[in-house]
Amino acid sequence: MSRRRLGAWVLAILILVSLAAVWWAGTDGPIGGVVALVRLEGTLTAGGPVRDWSSSGPGSDRIVSELVQAGRDPSVRAVVLRINSPGGSAAGAQEIALELGRLREVGKPVVASIADVGASGAYWVACGSDLVVVNPGSLTGSIGVYLELTLLEELYEKLGVDFEVFKSGPHKDMGTALRPPTDAERAILQAMVDDIFEQFVDTVAAGRSLDRDRVLELADGRLFTGRQAVDLGLADRTGNLQTAIAEAAALAGLKSYTVRELGRRHPLERLLEELQSLAGSLQTLAGALRPIPPGGLLR
Amino acid sequence: MKGPLDLVAGALADPVPTLRQAAEEARLPLPLAIAAAALAVAGLAAMRGPIGLLWMGFGLAGLFFLAAVLQLTADLLGGRGTGRGLLAALALAQTPALLTAPVAALGLVPSPSWLGAALRAALGLWTVVLEVLAVREAHRLSTGRALAVMLLPVVALLLLALLVLGAVVWMGPGVPDLFFSSR
């Protein structure tokens, strides 16, 4: 075998081994002592990403998958969840908080770092971490739940559009925009809001080690500044993202570490996402031409 | 005819005769397969999952486009090669992309953060140099002319962009009327 041919074989093996190593590690950072950075930015929803004319957010699926990746990667020793979100759906918050709990169970500390705002559902998520770091001027809290229904009955009347609904049960079209809710439906919806509120309060009380009655006192839906939140026990300390990273590393017992941002996407992936989002917007537009489906948004 | 390993080793270690032979033989399947493999490795090293393979598709499409543009430019500057020969040589010029896998793997061990970026930039430069050599060997041009073949489309594109920009500025407030006519 000629030297060149031998070199080519060595190169081929090197390429295959490198590719396998990169795929196995799923990373481009050094082995050992990694603090993973996961971003939660925009409106929180359960499922895939949402980006339309009124709101945008990554969806819980992407964040959960990044947290799973952090859990599986042996080089990741701690996770920082960078939050900049006004909240969103309770289910989305629960999906992410559940995964944070799993990370903590396998011994990987989680630190939440709130940027401008980490309120409502986003604060729910933050309560699933070991430590909450806020800027003194961050907005957080907003412990509460609301359900919003849009009533378009009068608008349709002005437009001369009428609808006829056939339903299998009295509450099947509960929350429809075509008529105001009945008293029975108001009671059902209020009970749902109350139940989710109770879950929220329980989560805050457990996550922040606060007395439940104390949480109820704070849970009137108001926002707090970061400094107020620290004083009230809703956050642990003030600081920026670097503070949170240092805290996460300290909790994991890391003296030297590197930070690796998970979910950092290649321009091609971003382009595909933009195209996906454009398709989503077109679908939304097409949907607007049809009667508005029942149901509001639980926040 | 050389096998794939000989071609890869030749393109990396002894590019001039390898690219010349590829251009003269003008056989496309093997050089294109090597380019596809190199682009796939680059894609998979950068992006996990099937999306990495998309990179290969875009890369191959780009390679055909590049060959078409350079063939026309080389022809205008006195080149005597064929389009097939140029495509074969340009395909082999993508071989350095195979090394993106070891460069990505280097990131798995503690190393300065600038090292990966510097190596990736070096691989990019290496590819451009091989592409200039591919044009030179495929069209039997001087190195200067081959470089001009590479640069001319870029300069033409810049001039076109400047012309469009100039036209927009010259037309000024009249431009919106092209799109929004008031009735």
Short mmCIF file of C-alpha atoms in Angstrom, two decimals:
data_model
loop_
_atom_site.label_atom_id
_atom_site.label_comp_id
_atom_site.label_asym_id
_atom_site.label_seq_id
_atom_site.Cartn_x
_atom_site.Cartn_y
_atom_site.Cartn_z
CA MET A 1 0.00 0.00 0.00
CA SER A 2 1.41 3.38 -1.00
CA ARG A 3 1.98 6.05 1.64
CA ARG A 4 -0.66 8.27 0.08
CA ARG A 5 -3.24 5.48 0.10
CA LEU A 6 -2.39 4.72 3.71
CA GLY A 7 -2.79 8.40 4.55
CA ALA A 8 -6.17 8.44 2.83
CA TRP A 9 -7.33 5.44 4.91
CA VAL A 10 -6.14 7.12 8.11
CA LEU A 11 -7.98 10.28 7.07
CA ALA A 12 -11.18 8.35 6.30
CA ILE A 13 -11.08 6.65 9.71
CA LEU A 14 -10.32 9.98 11.42
CA ILE A 15 -13.30 11.60 9.70
CA LEU A 16 -15.66 8.77 10.66
CA VAL A 17 -14.47 8.70 14.28
CA SER A 18 -14.71 12.51 14.53
CA LEU A 19 -18.19 12.52 13.07
CA ALA A 20 -19.27 9.77 15.49
CA ALA A 21 -17.74 11.67 18.43
CA VAL A 22 -19.47 14.92 17.48
CA TRP A 23 -22.77 13.09 17.10
CA TRP A 24 -22.35 11.16 20.32
CA ALA A 25 -21.50 14.23 22.35
CA GLY A 26 -23.99 16.34 20.43
CA THR A 27 -21.91 19.30 21.35
CA ASP A 28 -19.07 21.48 20.33
CA GLY A 29 -17.74 22.22 23.79
CA PRO A 30 -15.04 20.65 25.88
CA ILE A 31 -15.69 17.45 27.82
CA GLY A 32 -16.42 17.95 31.49
CA GLY A 33 -17.47 21.00 33.43
CA VAL A 34 -20.10 22.35 31.08
CA VAL A 35 -22.84 24.72 32.20
CA ALA A 36 -25.62 24.47 29.63
CA LEU A 37 -27.59 27.57 28.76
CA VAL A 38 -31.20 27.14 27.67
CA ARG A 39 -33.29 30.10 26.60
CA LEU A 40 -36.98 30.60 27.29
CA GLU A 41 -37.96 33.72 25.38
CA GLY A 42 -41.37 34.88 24.20
CA THR A 43 -44.85 33.65 24.93
CA LEU A 44 -44.93 30.25 26.55
CA THR A 45 -47.05 27.58 24.88
CA ALA A 46 -47.22 23.81 25.11
CA GLY A 47 -46.11 22.08 21.93
CA GLY A 48 -44.35 23.55 18.93
CA PRO A 49 -43.21 27.11 18.30
CA VAL A 50 -45.76 29.86 17.84
CA ARG A 51 -45.09 32.90 15.75
CA ASP A 52 -47.98 34.91 14.44
CA TRP A 53 -49.06 38.53 14.29
CA SER A 54 -49.90 38.73 17.99
CA SER A 55 -47.24 36.70 19.78
CA SER A 56 -44.19 34.53 19.34
CA GLY A 57 -42.54 31.89 21.45
CA PRO A 58 -40.46 28.76 21.16
CA GLY A 59 -43.07 26.28 22.47
CA SER A 60 -42.39 23.83 25.27
CA ASP A 61 -41.30 21.01 22.93
CA ARG A 62 -38.06 22.71 21.93
CA ILE A 63 -37.17 23.74 25.47
CA VAL A 64 -38.00 20.31 26.88
CA SER A 65 -35.92 18.66 24.19
CA GLU A 66 -32.96 20.92 25.03
CA LEU A 67 -33.34 20.07 28.72
CA VAL A 68 -33.48 16.35 27.87
CA GLN A 69 -30.30 16.84 25.84
CA ALA A 70 -28.67 18.52 28.84
CA GLY A 71 -29.75 15.62 31.02
CA ARG A 72 -28.32 12.98 28.70
CA ASP A 73 -25.06 14.77 27.98
CA PRO A 74 -22.55 13.59 30.58
CA SER A 75 -20.42 16.71 30.12
CA VAL A 76 -23.29 18.99 31.19
CA ARG A 77 -23.09 19.38 34.96
CA ALA A 78 -25.52 22.28 35.50
CA VAL A 79 -28.16 24.17 33.59
CA VAL A 80 -29.04 27.86 33.46
CA LEU A 81 -32.49 28.69 32.17
CA ARG A 82 -32.42 32.23 30.81
CA ILE A 83 -35.98 33.55 31.00
CA ASN A 84 -37.39 36.53 29.16
CA SER A 85 -41.08 35.78 28.91
CA PRO A 86 -44.36 37.34 30.04
CA GLY A 87 -45.77 33.85 30.61
CA GLY A 88 -48.29 31.91 28.60
CA SER A 89 -50.10 28.63 29.02
CA ALA A 90 -50.09 26.74 32.29
CA ALA A 91 -49.62 23.45 30.48
CA GLY A 92 -46.52 24.78 28.72
CA ALA A 93 -45.08 25.90 32.06
CA GLN A 94 -45.82 22.49 33.62
CA GLU A 95 -44.12 20.61 30.78
CA ILE A 96 -40.91 22.60 31.22
CA ALA A 97 -41.04 22.58 35.04
CA LEU A 98 -41.43 18.77 34.99
CA GLU A 99 -38.26 18.41 32.94
CA LEU A 100 -36.39 20.79 35.26
CA GLY A 101 -37.41 18.51 38.12
CA ARG A 102 -35.99 15.49 36.26
CA LEU A 103 -32.70 17.29 35.74
CA ARG A 104 -32.48 18.08 39.44
CA GLU A 105 -33.30 14.45 40.27
CA VAL A 106 -30.25 13.27 38.30
CA GLY A 107 -28.07 15.73 40.21
CA LYS A 108 -27.83 18.55 37.71
CA PRO A 109 -28.63 21.84 39.42
CA VAL A 110 -30.82 24.32 37.58
CA VAL A 111 -30.61 28.09 38.00
CA ALA A 112 -33.23 30.40 36.53
CA SER A 113 -32.01 33.79 35.35
CA ILE A 114 -34.74 36.33 34.69
CA ALA A 115 -33.85 39.04 32.18
CA ASP A 116 -36.45 41.77 31.56
CA VAL A 117 -39.49 39.79 32.54
CA GLY A 118 -40.26 36.36 33.97
CA ALA A 119 -43.87 36.58 34.98
CA SER A 120 -46.90 34.34 35.34
CA GLY A 121 -46.25 31.05 33.51
CA ALA A 122 -42.58 31.97 33.14
CA TYR A 123 -42.34 32.48 36.91
CA TRP A 124 -44.10 29.11 37.31
CA VAL A 125 -41.20 27.59 35.35
CA ALA A 126 -38.62 29.50 37.41
CA CYS A 127 -40.07 27.96 40.57
CA GLY A 128 -38.89 24.58 39.27
CA SER A 129 -35.25 25.59 39.61
CA ASP A 130 -32.83 25.42 42.53
CA LEU A 131 -32.14 29.11 42.48
CA VAL A 132 -33.82 32.16 40.94
CA VAL A 133 -31.56 35.06 39.97
CA VAL A 134 -33.19 38.34 38.94
CA ASN A 135 -32.07 41.80 37.98
CA PRO A 136 -33.25 44.36 40.54
CA GLY A 137 -35.39 45.93 37.81
CA SER A 138 -36.73 42.69 36.31
CA LEU A 139 -40.48 42.14 36.35
CA THR A 140 -41.60 38.90 37.91
CA GLY A 141 -44.41 37.33 39.93
CA SER A 142 -47.89 37.81 38.44
CA ILE A 143 -48.97 34.68 40.28
CA GLY A 144 -52.46 34.09 39.00
CA VAL A 145 -54.52 32.73 36.17
CA TYR A 146 -56.90 34.33 33.75
CA LEU A 147 -59.06 33.09 30.96
CA GLU A 148 -60.05 35.44 28.21
CA LEU A 149 -62.97 34.96 25.85
CA THR A 150 -63.55 37.12 22.82
CA LEU A 151 -67.17 37.80 22.03
CA LEU A 152 -67.86 38.66 18.43
CA GLU A 153 -71.62 38.19 18.44
CA GLU A 154 -72.40 41.85 17.84
CA LEU A 155 -69.72 42.24 15.19
CA TYR A 156 -71.12 39.31 13.23
CA GLU A 157 -74.58 40.78 13.64
CA LYS A 158 -73.40 44.05 12.10
CA LEU A 159 -71.79 42.12 9.27
CA GLY A 160 -74.99 40.21 8.69
CA VAL A 161 -73.31 36.88 9.40
CA ASP A 162 -75.24 34.28 11.31
CA PHE A 163 -74.16 30.86 12.57
CA GLU A 164 -76.10 27.80 13.49
CA VAL A 165 -74.40 25.36 15.88
CA PHE A 166 -75.24 21.68 16.31
CA LYS A 167 -73.76 20.17 19.45
CA SER A 168 -73.72 16.86 21.26
CA GLY A 169 -73.95 18.37 24.75
CA PRO A 170 -74.92 21.68 26.34
CA HIS A 171 -71.32 22.77 26.96
CA LYS A 172 -69.64 21.45 23.82
CA ASP A 173 -69.31 24.98 22.37
CA MET A 174 -68.37 26.49 25.70
CA GLY A 175 -66.15 29.51 25.16
CA THR A 176 -67.38 30.17 21.65
CA ALA A 177 -67.06 33.71 20.36
CA LEU A 178 -70.55 33.52 18.90
CA ARG A 179 -72.47 33.98 22.15
CA PRO A 180 -71.84 34.99 25.78
CA PRO A 181 -71.30 32.09 28.20
CA THR A 182 -74.28 30.91 30.22
CA ASP A 183 -74.22 31.05 34.03
CA ALA A 184 -73.45 27.32 34.19
CA GLU A 185 -70.57 27.81 31.77
CA ARG A 186 -69.26 30.77 33.76
CA ALA A 187 -69.17 28.53 36.83
CA ILE A 188 -67.34 25.77 34.93
CA LEU A 189 -64.77 28.19 33.50
CA GLN A 190 -64.23 29.89 36.85
CA ALA A 191 -63.72 26.45 38.46
CA MET A 192 -61.07 25.69 35.83
CA VAL A 193 -59.31 29.00 36.48
CA ASP A 194 -59.46 28.33 40.23
CA ASP A 195 -58.05 24.83 39.84
CA ILE A 196 -55.11 26.02 37.76
CA PHE A 197 -54.56 28.85 40.24
CA GLU A 198 -54.40 26.29 43.09
CA GLN A 199 -51.82 24.32 41.09
CA PHE A 200 -49.82 27.52 40.54
CA VAL A 201 -49.89 28.39 44.25
CA ASP A 202 -48.83 24.85 45.19
CA THR A 203 -45.95 25.04 42.73
CA VAL A 204 -44.72 28.37 44.11
CA ALA A 205 -45.07 27.20 47.71
CA ALA A 206 -43.15 23.98 47.02
CA GLY A 207 -40.55 25.52 44.71
CA ARG A 208 -39.81 28.51 46.90
CA SER A 209 -40.25 26.70 50.24
CA LEU A 210 -42.85 29.26 51.29
CA ASP A 211 -45.89 28.83 53.45
CA ARG A 212 -48.96 28.32 51.25
CA ASP A 213 -50.89 31.09 53.03
CA ARG A 214 -47.98 33.44 52.44
CA VAL A 215 -48.04 32.63 48.72
CA LEU A 216 -51.80 33.25 48.65
CA GLU A 217 -51.15 36.72 50.06
CA LEU A 218 -48.80 37.46 47.18
CA ALA A 219 -50.85 35.70 44.53
CA ASP A 220 -53.26 38.44 43.54
CA GLY A 221 -51.75 38.59 40.08
CA ARG A 222 -49.53 41.60 40.69
CA LEU A 223 -46.05 42.01 39.27
CA PHE A 224 -43.02 42.52 41.49
CA THR A 225 -39.67 44.06 40.69
CA GLY A 226 -36.68 41.78 41.04
CA ARG A 227 -35.63 43.49 44.24
CA GLN A 228 -39.12 43.17 45.73
CA ALA A 229 -39.18 39.51 44.71
CA VAL A 230 -35.92 38.83 46.57
CA ASP A 231 -37.24 40.61 49.66
CA LEU A 232 -40.45 38.57 49.53
CA GLY A 233 -38.67 35.25 49.00
CA LEU A 234 -39.93 34.82 45.45
CA ALA A 235 -36.35 34.99 44.13
CA ASP A 236 -33.00 34.20 45.74
CA ARG A 237 -30.68 36.94 44.72
CA THR A 238 -30.11 39.78 42.32
CA GLY A 239 -27.62 39.45 39.51
CA ASN A 240 -27.23 39.05 35.79
CA LEU A 241 -26.77 36.03 33.54
CA GLN A 242 -23.12 35.69 34.53
CA THR A 243 -24.17 35.61 38.19
CA ALA A 244 -26.59 32.79 37.38
CA ILE A 245 -23.92 30.86 35.48
CA ALA A 246 -21.46 31.23 38.35
CA GLU A 247 -24.14 30.09 40.81
CA ALA A 248 -24.97 27.06 38.67
CA ALA A 249 -21.30 26.11 38.43
CA ALA A 250 -20.90 26.54 42.19
CA LEU A 251 -23.96 24.34 42.86
CA ALA A 252 -22.46 21.66 40.62
CA GLY A 253 -19.11 21.98 42.39
CA LEU A 254 -17.32 23.13 39.26
CA LYS A 255 -14.16 25.11 39.70
CA SER A 256 -13.55 25.52 35.98
CA TYR A 257 -16.27 25.34 33.41
CA THR A 258 -17.36 26.44 30.00
CA VAL A 259 -20.79 27.65 28.99
CA ARG A 260 -22.54 25.99 26.10
CA GLU A 261 -25.74 27.40 24.69
CA LEU A 262 -28.09 24.62 23.66
CA GLY A 263 -30.42 25.01 20.72
CA ARG A 264 -28.15 27.43 18.94
CA ARG A 265 -29.28 26.98 15.41
CA HIS A 266 -27.50 27.02 12.09
CA PRO A 267 -28.59 29.79 9.67
CA LEU A 268 -30.14 27.12 7.45
CA GLU A 269 -32.26 25.85 10.34
CA ARG A 270 -33.32 29.41 11.12
CA LEU A 271 -34.27 29.92 7.47
CA LEU A 272 -36.42 26.77 7.57
CA GLU A 273 -38.02 27.99 10.81
CA GLU A 274 -38.81 31.33 9.21
CA LEU A 275 -40.43 29.54 6.27
CA GLN A 276 -42.38 27.36 8.72
CA SER A 277 -43.48 30.47 10.58
CA LEU A 278 -44.55 32.12 7.31
CA ALA A 279 -46.63 29.03 6.52
CA GLY A 280 -48.10 29.24 10.04
CA SER A 281 -49.03 32.89 9.53
CA LEU A 282 -50.71 32.05 6.23
CA GLN A 283 -52.64 29.27 7.96
CA THR A 284 -53.69 31.74 10.68
CA LEU A 285 -54.83 34.14 8.00
CA ALA A 286 -56.78 31.39 6.28
CA GLY A 287 -58.23 30.40 9.67
CA ALA A 288 -59.42 33.96 10.24
CA LEU A 289 -61.67 33.59 7.25
CA ARG A 290 -63.49 30.73 8.99
CA PRO A 291 -65.74 31.01 12.08
CA ILE A 292 -63.63 31.43 15.21
CA PRO A 293 -63.36 28.13 17.08
CA PRO A 294 -64.49 27.81 20.70
CA GLY A 295 -62.07 28.23 23.53
CA GLY A 296 -59.93 31.00 24.94
CA LEU A 297 -56.39 31.05 26.22
CA LEU A 298 -55.53 30.11 29.75
CA ARG A 299 -52.79 32.31 31.05
CA MET B 1 -8.77 5.46 -13.34
CA LYS B 2 -8.10 6.33 -9.69
CA GLY B 3 -10.27 5.15 -6.81
CA PRO B 4 -12.03 7.49 -4.37
CA LEU B 5 -9.29 7.32 -1.74
CA ASP B 6 -6.61 8.17 -4.30
CA LEU B 7 -8.67 11.09 -5.55
CA VAL B 8 -9.27 12.44 -2.03
CA ALA B 9 -5.62 12.05 -1.08
CA GLY B 10 -4.57 13.58 -4.39
CA ALA B 11 -6.90 16.58 -4.05
CA LEU B 12 -5.55 17.28 -0.57
CA ALA B 13 -1.87 16.44 -0.93
CA ASP B 14 -1.12 16.92 -4.62
CA PRO B 15 -3.94 19.01 -6.03
CA VAL B 16 -2.55 20.32 -9.32
CA PRO B 17 -2.10 17.02 -11.22
CA THR B 18 -5.20 15.54 -9.55
CA LEU B 19 -7.45 18.43 -10.59
CA ARG B 20 -5.90 18.51 -14.06
CA GLN B 21 -6.53 14.80 -14.57
CA ALA B 22 -10.11 15.10 -13.26
CA ALA B 23 -10.75 17.96 -15.71
CA GLU B 24 -9.20 16.06 -18.61
CA GLU B 25 -11.10 12.85 -17.90
CA ALA B 26 -14.31 14.84 -17.27
CA ARG B 27 -15.92 11.83 -15.59
CA LEU B 28 -18.47 13.19 -13.17
CA PRO B 29 -19.80 10.37 -10.95
CA LEU B 30 -16.78 9.88 -8.66
CA PRO B 31 -15.85 13.57 -8.18
CA LEU B 32 -19.51 14.40 -7.56
CA ALA B 33 -19.81 11.55 -5.04
CA ILE B 34 -16.72 12.86 -3.23
CA ALA B 35 -18.16 16.40 -3.22
CA ALA B 36 -21.48 15.03 -1.90
CA ALA B 37 -19.68 13.13 0.86
CA ALA B 38 -17.59 16.19 1.80
CA LEU B 39 -20.64 18.45 1.89
CA ALA B 40 -22.59 15.85 3.90
CA VAL B 41 -19.75 15.59 6.42
CA ALA B 42 -19.65 19.41 6.70
CA GLY B 43 -23.41 19.51 7.19
CA LEU B 44 -23.50 16.71 9.75
CA ALA B 45 -20.56 18.17 11.68
CA ALA B 46 -22.40 21.50 11.95
CA MET B 47 -26.00 20.34 12.39
CA ARG B 48 -27.25 17.15 13.93
CA GLY B 49 -30.05 15.20 12.32
CA PRO B 50 -31.30 14.97 8.76
CA ILE B 51 -31.14 18.73 8.38
CA GLY B 52 -27.38 18.29 8.11
CA LEU B 53 -27.96 16.32 4.93
CA LEU B 54 -29.95 19.20 3.49
CA TRP B 55 -26.66 21.06 3.49
CA MET B 56 -25.38 18.50 1.00
CA GLY B 57 -28.35 19.15 -1.29
CA PHE B 58 -27.88 22.91 -1.18
CA GLY B 59 -24.12 22.49 -1.60
CA LEU B 60 -24.44 20.28 -4.69
CA ALA B 61 -26.96 22.65 -6.25
CA GLY B 62 -24.57 25.51 -5.51
CA LEU B 63 -21.70 23.56 -7.07
CA PHE B 64 -23.58 23.16 -10.36
CA PHE B 65 -24.46 26.87 -10.32
CA LEU B 66 -20.85 27.84 -9.56
CA ALA B 67 -19.58 25.63 -12.38
CA ALA B 68 -22.06 27.19 -14.83
CA VAL B 69 -21.11 30.75 -13.91
CA LEU B 70 -17.37 30.04 -13.91
CA GLN B 71 -17.59 28.17 -17.21
CA LEU B 72 -19.17 31.20 -18.86
CA THR B 73 -16.66 33.59 -17.30
CA ALA B 74 -13.69 31.36 -18.18
CA ASP B 75 -14.95 31.12 -21.74
CA LEU B 76 -15.10 34.92 -21.95
CA LEU B 77 -11.52 35.17 -20.64
CA GLY B 78 -10.11 32.71 -23.19
CA GLY B 79 -10.56 29.40 -21.40
CA ARG B 80 -10.49 26.23 -23.45
CA GLY B 81 -11.94 23.65 -21.07
CA THR B 82 -15.29 21.93 -21.07
CA GLY B 83 -18.10 22.44 -18.58
CA ARG B 84 -17.99 18.79 -17.55
CA GLY B 85 -14.24 18.96 -16.90
CA LEU B 86 -14.63 22.15 -14.85
CA LEU B 87 -17.47 20.62 -12.82
CA ALA B 88 -15.41 17.50 -12.09
CA ALA B 89 -12.43 19.59 -10.95
CA LEU B 90 -14.61 21.95 -8.88
CA ALA B 91 -16.26 18.93 -7.24
CA LEU B 92 -12.85 17.63 -6.14
CA ALA B 93 -12.02 21.11 -4.84
CA GLN B 94 -14.67 20.59 -2.16
CA THR B 95 -12.56 17.82 -0.56
CA PRO B 96 -11.24 19.99 2.35
CA ALA B 97 -14.83 20.05 3.67
CA LEU B 98 -14.16 16.46 4.81
CA LEU B 99 -11.83 17.91 7.44
CA THR B 100 -14.65 19.85 9.10
CA ALA B 101 -15.44 16.67 11.08
CA PRO B 102 -12.04 16.52 12.85
CA VAL B 103 -12.21 20.30 13.39
CA ALA B 104 -15.63 19.93 15.02
CA ALA B 105 -14.33 17.04 17.12
CA LEU B 106 -11.47 19.25 18.27
CA GLY B 107 -14.11 21.29 20.08
CA LEU B 108 -14.78 18.27 22.31
CA VAL B 109 -11.43 18.60 24.03
CA PRO B 110 -10.35 21.71 25.93
CA SER B 111 -8.94 24.13 23.36
CA PRO B 112 -8.90 27.90 22.78
CA SER B 113 -12.26 29.10 21.50
CA TRP B 114 -10.67 30.90 18.53
CA LEU B 115 -8.95 27.75 17.29
CA GLY B 116 -12.06 26.15 15.80
CA ALA B 117 -13.06 29.35 14.00
CA ALA B 118 -9.52 29.83 12.68
CA LEU B 119 -9.37 26.24 11.39
CA ARG B 120 -12.77 26.55 9.76
CA ALA B 121 -11.64 29.78 8.06
CA ALA B 122 -8.46 28.01 6.91
CA LEU B 123 -10.53 25.19 5.41
CA GLY B 124 -12.68 27.74 3.59
CA LEU B 125 -9.60 29.47 2.20
CA TRP B 126 -8.12 26.12 1.20
CA THR B 127 -11.30 25.32 -0.76
CA VAL B 128 -11.17 28.68 -2.57
CA VAL B 129 -7.52 28.09 -3.48
CA LEU B 130 -8.42 24.63 -4.84
CA GLU B 131 -11.29 26.15 -6.82
CA VAL B 132 -8.89 28.66 -8.42
CA LEU B 133 -6.56 25.76 -9.26
CA ALA B 134 -9.53 23.80 -10.64
CA VAL B 135 -10.42 26.68 -12.98
CA ARG B 136 -6.76 27.08 -13.98
CA GLU B 137 -6.26 23.39 -14.75
CA ALA B 138 -9.64 22.82 -16.39
CA HIS B 139 -9.27 25.81 -18.73
CA ARG B 140 -5.49 25.85 -19.06
CA LEU B 141 -5.32 29.45 -17.93
CA SER B 142 -2.67 31.34 -16.00
CA THR B 143 -3.17 31.61 -12.24
CA GLY B 144 -3.95 35.33 -12.61
CA ARG B 145 -6.64 34.66 -15.19
CA ALA B 146 -8.10 31.85 -13.12
CA LEU B 147 -8.29 34.25 -10.19
CA ALA B 148 -9.98 36.79 -12.46
CA VAL B 149 -12.51 34.12 -13.49
CA MET B 150 -13.35 33.64 -9.82
CA LEU B 151 -13.52 37.35 -9.03
CA LEU B 152 -15.32 38.62 -12.12
CA PRO B 153 -18.78 37.25 -11.22
CA VAL B 154 -18.44 38.75 -7.73
CA VAL B 155 -17.46 42.13 -9.16
CA ALA B 156 -20.32 41.91 -11.70
CA LEU B 157 -22.78 41.12 -8.93
CA LEU B 158 -21.54 44.06 -6.85
CA LEU B 159 -21.84 46.39 -9.83
CA LEU B 160 -25.36 45.14 -10.50
CA ALA B 161 -26.30 45.71 -6.86
CA LEU B 162 -24.84 49.23 -7.05
CA LEU B 163 -26.77 49.90 -10.28
CA VAL B 164 -30.04 48.76 -8.70
CA LEU B 165 -29.33 50.83 -5.61
CA GLY B 166 -28.44 53.83 -7.78
CA ALA B 167 -31.66 53.42 -9.76
CA VAL B 168 -33.73 53.27 -6.60
CA VAL B 169 -32.05 56.40 -5.21
CA TRP B 170 -32.40 58.20 -8.56
CA MET B 171 -36.09 57.38 -8.86
CA GLY B 172 -36.54 58.52 -5.26
CA PRO B 173 -40.13 59.05 -4.14
CA GLY B 174 -41.43 57.72 -7.43
CA VAL B 175 -40.51 54.14 -6.48
CA PRO B 176 -43.54 53.42 -4.32
CA ASP B 177 -45.78 54.38 -7.27
CA LEU B 178 -44.48 51.31 -9.09
CA PHE B 179 -46.04 49.14 -6.41
CA PHE B 180 -48.90 51.17 -4.99
CA SER B 181 -50.87 53.05 -7.57
CA SER B 182 -53.44 55.41 -6.11
CA ARG B 183 -56.84 55.48 -7.72
#
